[in-house]
Amino acid sequence: MVIGKLLRIVAAAVVLAAAALIGWRVLAPAEVFESSVRSGAGRSDGEPATGAYPVAVTLPPGVTGKTTLAPLIVDGRIRVYAGERLVKADGPVEAKTMSTARWSYRRWPERLTGIVAVAATVVTRWSDGDVVALDGRTGELAWRAGGPAAEPFAGRTGSAAVWAPPGLHTAGTSVLITDGRQLIARAAADGTQRWAVPLPPGCGDGFVTTGGRYVCGAGAWDVLSGTVVRGWPTGPFTAVGCDVARSGCAGLRDGSGQGWLTGARRPERAPALDAPDATAAADLVLTVSGGGAVVPGVTASGGAVVPGVTASGGAVVPGVTASGGAVVPGVIASGGAVTASGGAVVASRAGREVWRWSGAARVLGVRGGRAVLLAADRRLIVLDAATGVLRAEFPLYVPKERVEAWKPDRWQLTDGYLAVERLQPSAGTDPDEANHFYTTDPVVIAAL
């Protein structure tokens, strides 16, 4: 009897220990890398390497597919997605739908806050402040570093994380990380800290100019050295003509509403940018007004609105809407000024008209020598940015998809592709509301 009791006690102890071990495995902090890609010339079993890195291709203009999550197009070859606690990639960019992940990286219990990419390096930021860089070709760890904590992104598509990551910016070969109190620059290739500076009160999250400045509501800093740059106008600023991650911004409006081009080391006065709906592209000015090209009630899509800073190019910070119920699209380009007004898009340089496109449209951007417009009937118009000659024109719908009205929210424009997140016309600012997105696969991707 004594032996039986001892055996029962031992058995109970074993069960408790096993339960504790299972609980630890489930609840303990963890990170998991998964990949279908093998680096090197071959596998240890003698078979060829699997999951070859997609080849960048040039496709005829047209819709290529749609996705459930918003993709960050990286290196023109893969698509990177944001989940609550994971980052994953598929490819190629022209795939019709989301496919089996080439690689994924998960963390627990931390949550993802944002993603940026420099060449093929994918840099992720997490709620505990860790910055983890991955090789976009294989998903392998490139480097990691600590940093200030950040809030996780909101919304099921992850567009806020991949197109408007809070406190994450790119500047050449550097990644800039900020919490509004400190700004840190790291080399995207290996994570080496290049410099770190404290930020003054009221700075908030800012933007990076094409001229190599980090600008917030309280000042400007050189992105190469971190030194303060004097002689800038007084904020708060409205950044215009930005790429994703509020980087590569071509212009701004200062606290008094005056417009400036920011392609040089110091801002250059541009009176045409004074218009509240104007944006910039290199040495150009683009103004959107009238003509029914701007959809009322859209969140600050194609731009970012941040404390002390509003931007009209690239993406949007979640939970903030554009004032006046209208949205100013952003662009990145070289060429002339482009004005969309009165049902026409006019390109001009130094006040002189270069070309004109007739019709109500929104300027989504200018990249790779192409001016990309979204017409009121949701046709994508692709023009030669230098001459205005029509290169392509097609409906921004997937084949066999229902053709109904929708409004654009955020988007990414690259040299070869456009990805747009589509909302129901009645959608508000809450991404979790019912019937917010156009379809269950709300992001449409098109080759340019």
XYZ file of C-alpha atoms in Angstrom:
448
model
C 0.000 0.000 0.000
C 2.837 2.377 0.856
C 4.530 1.570 -2.422
C 1.275 2.244 -4.304
C 0.891 5.636 -2.632
C 4.485 6.534 -3.504
C 3.894 5.547 -7.110
C 0.782 7.729 -7.264
C 2.732 10.681 -5.807
C 5.554 10.188 -8.312
C 3.057 9.940 -11.181
C 1.329 13.136 -10.089
C 4.678 14.916 -9.881
C 5.558 13.765 -13.382
C 2.219 15.032 -14.722
C 2.702 18.408 -13.040
C 6.243 18.691 -14.387
C 5.068 17.823 -17.886
C 2.268 20.385 -17.678
C 4.703 23.030 -16.499
C 7.069 22.197 -19.350
C 4.251 22.438 -21.902
C 3.144 25.756 -20.439
C 6.678 27.090 -20.597
C 7.008 26.057 -24.227
C 3.745 27.810 -25.077
C 4.142 30.950 -22.979
C 7.896 31.493 -22.835
C 9.391 34.263 -24.981
C 10.307 32.781 -28.335
C 11.211 33.574 -31.912
C 10.890 31.250 -34.859
C 12.493 31.417 -38.306
C 10.905 29.346 -41.052
C 12.147 29.201 -44.622
C 11.623 27.236 -47.810
C 14.800 28.836 -49.134
C 18.225 27.236 -48.889
C 21.247 29.489 -49.252
C 24.436 28.333 -50.929
C 25.020 26.232 -54.002
C 23.147 23.176 -52.801
C 21.677 21.234 -49.926
C 23.482 18.802 -47.662
C 21.571 15.917 -49.260
C 23.051 16.768 -52.643
C 19.842 18.238 -54.076
C 19.885 21.693 -55.723
C 19.063 24.782 -53.679
C 15.308 25.367 -53.389
C 13.250 28.541 -53.555
C 15.453 30.482 -55.972
C 15.252 34.233 -55.502
C 12.684 35.560 -58.006
C 14.027 37.304 -61.072
C 12.975 40.920 -61.591
C 10.979 41.047 -64.812
C 9.508 43.792 -66.975
C 5.856 43.093 -67.690
C 3.365 44.765 -70.011
C 1.195 47.272 -68.128
C -1.852 45.812 -66.432
C -3.246 44.334 -63.240
C -1.200 41.354 -62.053
C -3.086 40.238 -58.947
C -4.615 41.004 -55.576
C -3.643 40.206 -51.986
C -5.286 39.962 -48.587
C -2.422 41.777 -46.864
C -0.640 44.915 -48.027
C 2.749 44.033 -49.524
C 5.968 45.958 -49.176
C 7.530 45.417 -52.596
C 11.220 44.751 -51.951
C 13.999 44.776 -54.524
C 11.394 44.497 -57.297
C 11.312 40.736 -56.606
C 9.461 39.803 -53.425
C 6.488 40.956 -51.365
C 6.848 41.318 -47.592
C 3.794 41.272 -45.323
C 3.121 42.307 -41.736
C 1.200 40.180 -39.245
C 0.501 40.915 -35.614
C 3.512 38.896 -34.457
C 5.192 37.919 -37.701
C 6.839 39.062 -40.898
C 6.654 36.902 -44.006
C 7.538 37.107 -47.677
C 6.347 35.559 -50.900
C 7.121 36.116 -54.539
C 7.364 36.966 -57.283
C 5.740 40.394 -57.171
C 3.531 39.531 -60.144
C 1.991 36.446 -58.475
C -1.804 36.531 -58.856
C -2.522 35.933 -55.162
C -0.642 35.438 -51.920
C 1.330 32.203 -52.065
C 3.235 29.942 -49.689
C 5.717 32.014 -47.731
C 9.312 31.884 -48.893
C 10.239 32.662 -45.305
C 8.690 33.948 -42.099
C 9.911 35.306 -38.778
C 7.741 35.177 -35.650
C 8.196 36.613 -32.162
C 6.283 36.033 -28.945
C 4.911 37.877 -27.015
C 6.184 40.992 -28.828
C 4.119 42.542 -31.595
C 5.262 44.054 -34.855
C 5.243 47.841 -35.259
C 6.745 48.409 -38.695
C 8.911 47.298 -41.621
C 11.249 49.107 -44.018
C 13.626 47.812 -46.674
C 16.935 48.974 -48.102
C 17.845 46.990 -51.226
C 17.206 43.354 -50.196
C 17.544 43.926 -46.435
C 14.234 43.893 -44.553
C 14.342 45.782 -41.247
C 11.598 45.123 -38.691
C 10.773 46.933 -35.461
C 8.936 45.378 -32.521
C 6.912 46.556 -29.541
C 9.751 45.853 -27.086
C 12.043 48.130 -29.104
C 14.104 45.403 -30.763
C 15.099 46.057 -34.363
C 15.607 42.823 -36.317
C 16.998 42.841 -39.858
C 16.479 39.910 -42.209
C 18.019 38.995 -45.538
C 15.047 39.358 -47.868
C 16.455 36.719 -50.212
C 16.548 33.924 -47.622
C 14.845 35.190 -44.460
C 18.045 34.621 -42.495
C 18.942 36.933 -39.623
C 21.188 39.778 -40.793
C 21.508 41.680 -37.505
C 19.577 42.829 -34.466
C 19.774 45.748 -32.058
C 17.860 47.252 -29.178
C 15.912 50.478 -29.405
C 13.043 52.462 -27.936
C 9.731 50.676 -27.478
C 6.946 51.363 -29.971
C 3.225 50.795 -30.374
C 2.055 47.888 -32.564
C 0.323 48.706 -35.829
C -3.455 48.637 -36.298
C -5.559 47.143 -39.102
C -5.781 43.661 -40.574
C -3.980 44.335 -43.868
C -0.779 45.659 -42.279
C -0.592 48.631 -44.657
C 0.208 50.918 -41.720
C 3.237 48.757 -40.899
C 4.669 48.353 -44.401
C 3.805 51.701 -46.014
C 3.719 54.063 -42.998
C 5.732 52.463 -40.184
C 5.778 54.772 -37.147
C 9.271 55.850 -36.156
C 10.994 54.035 -39.043
C 12.539 55.788 -42.043
C 15.190 55.151 -44.678
C 17.948 57.500 -45.819
C 20.302 56.089 -48.429
C 21.989 53.072 -46.827
C 20.770 53.987 -43.340
C 17.693 53.145 -41.320
C 16.472 55.830 -38.915
C 14.642 54.822 -35.729
C 12.889 57.258 -33.412
C 10.412 57.423 -30.564
C 10.091 61.208 -30.781
C 12.691 61.712 -28.051
C 15.766 60.167 -29.662
C 16.843 59.571 -33.266
C 19.179 56.674 -34.078
C 20.825 55.958 -37.445
C 22.000 52.428 -38.235
C 23.646 50.942 -41.302
C 21.036 48.823 -43.051
C 23.659 46.275 -44.104
C 25.019 45.296 -40.671
C 23.213 47.363 -38.028
C 26.233 49.441 -37.049
C 25.101 52.538 -35.170
C 26.236 55.539 -37.167
C 24.991 58.197 -34.768
C 22.303 58.979 -32.197
C 20.951 62.349 -31.106
C 18.347 63.527 -28.595
C 15.324 65.295 -30.060
C 13.752 68.421 -28.582
C 10.251 68.382 -27.087
C 7.497 68.601 -29.664
C 9.499 66.869 -32.379
C 7.278 63.805 -32.741
C 7.819 61.516 -35.725
C 9.167 63.290 -38.779
C 10.208 62.571 -42.359
C 13.331 62.317 -44.511
C 13.909 64.652 -47.454
C 15.491 63.840 -50.792
C 18.186 66.364 -49.844
C 19.331 64.228 -46.903
C 17.615 65.827 -43.913
C 15.505 64.364 -41.144
C 12.828 66.951 -40.379
C 10.321 67.084 -37.540
C 8.155 69.812 -36.070
C 11.071 71.208 -34.061
C 14.009 71.238 -36.499
C 16.180 69.433 -39.048
C 19.174 67.090 -38.833
C 21.710 65.858 -41.371
C 21.112 62.152 -42.051
C 24.826 61.440 -42.578
C 26.126 62.901 -39.321
C 23.154 63.657 -37.090
C 24.201 67.286 -36.738
C 21.590 70.010 -36.432
C 20.957 71.929 -39.654
C 20.309 75.637 -39.192
C 18.424 78.036 -41.410
C 15.283 75.986 -41.908
C 11.850 77.600 -41.848
C 9.697 77.292 -38.746
C 7.422 74.285 -38.264
C 5.194 72.458 -37.823
C 5.715 71.105 -41.311
C 3.606 69.416 -43.951
C 5.802 66.981 -45.896
C 4.889 66.382 -49.531
C 6.032 64.043 -52.283
C 7.169 61.218 -49.977
C 7.917 57.590 -50.657
C 6.784 54.873 -48.241
C 8.025 55.224 -44.648
C 7.798 59.002 -45.078
C 11.188 58.992 -46.760
C 12.494 60.685 -49.888
C 10.135 63.641 -49.431
C 10.513 66.223 -52.186
C 8.976 69.238 -50.458
C 7.234 70.720 -47.447
C 5.060 73.541 -46.221
C 6.171 75.399 -43.138
C 4.166 76.617 -40.172
C 2.988 79.682 -42.073
C 1.866 77.622 -45.075
C 4.749 78.568 -47.367
C 6.021 75.862 -49.708
C 9.621 74.719 -50.075
C 11.388 72.163 -52.267
C 13.733 69.907 -50.291
C 15.849 68.191 -52.930
C 18.904 70.281 -52.072
C 20.816 70.474 -48.806
C 18.781 73.535 -47.859
C 15.126 74.143 -48.700
C 14.326 76.286 -51.721
C 11.278 78.535 -51.728
C 8.515 77.336 -54.087
C 5.447 79.621 -54.010
C 3.392 77.131 -56.020
C 3.631 74.767 -53.056
C 1.757 77.269 -50.867
C -1.527 75.757 -52.039
C -2.790 73.383 -49.343
C -3.409 70.673 -51.925
C -0.024 70.984 -53.650
C 2.701 68.375 -53.528
C 6.198 68.080 -55.004
C 8.363 65.860 -57.183
C 12.079 66.615 -57.256
C 12.185 70.213 -58.568
C 8.506 70.072 -59.504
C 5.236 71.118 -57.929
C 2.012 69.127 -58.247
C -1.311 70.631 -57.279
C -4.612 68.792 -56.951
C -7.851 70.757 -56.873
C -11.347 70.413 -58.274
C -12.308 68.135 -61.104
C -13.633 65.432 -58.814
C -10.270 63.711 -58.591
C -10.054 63.680 -54.814
C -12.376 61.375 -52.897
C -13.912 63.062 -49.839
C -13.628 61.425 -46.459
C -10.541 59.363 -47.204
C -7.926 59.039 -44.500
C -4.631 60.662 -45.293
C -3.820 58.141 -47.969
C -0.835 58.540 -50.201
C 0.606 60.567 -47.363
C 1.283 60.540 -43.645
C -0.184 62.665 -40.904
C 1.883 62.762 -37.736
C 2.106 64.993 -34.657
C 3.609 68.264 -35.831
C 3.992 66.928 -39.359
C 1.522 66.125 -42.143
C 2.726 64.413 -45.273
C 1.051 63.973 -48.628
C 3.109 61.259 -50.210
C 3.609 57.593 -49.443
C 1.442 56.312 -46.589
C -0.506 57.138 -43.473
C -0.130 56.929 -39.714
C -3.101 54.922 -38.373
C -5.887 56.726 -36.577
C -5.231 60.166 -38.065
C -7.297 61.693 -40.869
C -6.666 64.526 -43.240
C -8.388 67.788 -42.414
C -11.068 69.114 -44.730
C -12.163 65.642 -45.805
C -9.827 65.635 -48.809
C -6.552 63.938 -49.510
C -3.503 65.239 -51.331
C -1.637 62.494 -53.190
C 2.146 62.399 -53.141
C 4.648 61.784 -55.870
C 8.290 61.167 -56.489
C 9.585 62.226 -59.858
C 11.962 64.104 -62.048
C 10.465 66.364 -64.678
C 8.016 69.232 -64.551
C 5.248 70.367 -62.261
C 2.003 68.444 -62.520
C -1.299 70.080 -61.676
C -4.607 68.223 -61.520
C -7.414 70.757 -61.545
C -10.662 71.437 -63.354
C -10.698 67.950 -64.778
C -7.195 68.130 -66.209
C -3.652 67.225 -65.238
C -1.142 69.857 -66.276
C 2.626 69.379 -66.223
C 4.718 72.525 -65.979
C 8.264 73.526 -65.213
C 9.212 76.880 -63.703
C 5.684 78.096 -64.340
C 5.645 76.986 -67.976
C 3.239 74.297 -69.168
C 4.924 71.224 -70.632
C 1.959 68.934 -71.258
C -1.686 68.509 -70.329
C -3.891 65.466 -69.781
C -7.629 66.127 -69.890
C -9.824 64.364 -67.363
C -10.493 64.209 -63.635
C -7.710 62.251 -61.964
C -5.603 61.940 -58.875
C -1.828 61.924 -59.202
C -0.549 58.814 -57.425
C 3.064 59.551 -58.185
C 5.845 59.723 -60.718
C 8.438 56.970 -60.786
C 10.715 55.510 -63.418
C 9.833 58.254 -65.893
C 6.106 57.520 -65.578
C 3.388 59.804 -64.241
C 0.755 57.551 -62.672
C -2.813 58.855 -62.332
C -5.998 57.326 -60.942
C -9.031 58.472 -62.921
C -12.407 59.053 -61.294
C -13.762 55.869 -62.931
C -10.844 53.893 -61.420
C -8.822 53.569 -64.576
C -5.082 53.727 -64.106
C -3.476 56.237 -66.465
C 0.252 55.898 -67.117
C 1.864 58.829 -68.934
C 5.379 59.614 -70.056
C 6.490 62.061 -67.369
C 8.577 64.091 -69.825
C 6.075 64.428 -72.669
C 2.654 63.492 -71.299
C 2.236 60.839 -74.003
C -0.086 58.038 -72.919
C 1.827 54.827 -72.230
C -0.948 52.695 -70.771
C -4.538 52.853 -69.589
C -6.506 50.073 -67.896
C -9.179 49.503 -65.203
C -7.707 48.921 -61.755
C -9.679 45.740 -61.150
C -8.682 42.086 -61.164
C -10.238 40.021 -64.001
C -13.612 38.514 -62.987
C -13.718 40.782 -59.941
C -16.892 42.767 -59.310
C -16.621 46.246 -60.778
C -18.004 48.682 -58.233
C -16.949 51.992 -56.759
C -14.060 52.029 -54.295
C -11.718 54.604 -52.848
C -7.950 54.353 -52.418
C -6.431 54.428 -48.964
C -2.677 53.810 -48.871
C -0.440 52.710 -51.717
C 3.129 51.977 -52.777
C 4.551 53.091 -56.105
C 7.826 51.635 -57.372
C 9.623 51.880 -60.701
C 7.745 48.834 -61.985
C 4.646 48.310 -59.846
C 1.765 49.956 -58.035
C 0.018 48.387 -55.033
C -3.172 50.087 -53.780
C -5.296 49.309 -50.733
C -8.970 49.744 -51.672
C -11.805 50.677 -49.317
C -15.571 50.794 -49.593
C -16.732 54.313 -50.568
C -18.477 54.639 -47.186
C -15.498 53.432 -45.137
C -14.455 55.556 -42.185
C -11.153 55.741 -40.350
C -11.538 52.564 -38.266
C -9.911 49.650 -40.124
C -11.772 47.178 -37.895
C -15.248 48.430 -38.815
C -17.604 46.195 -40.786
C -17.454 46.548 -44.586
C -14.341 48.702 -44.392
C -12.412 47.112 -47.260
C -13.527 46.745 -50.862
C -13.155 42.945 -50.852
C -11.542 40.281 -48.695
C -8.478 40.756 -50.919
C -8.486 44.559 -50.951
C -5.005 45.234 -52.334
C -4.668 45.325 -56.113
C -1.232 45.169 -57.742
C -0.451 46.380 -61.245
C 2.601 46.375 -63.471
C 3.472 49.732 -64.987
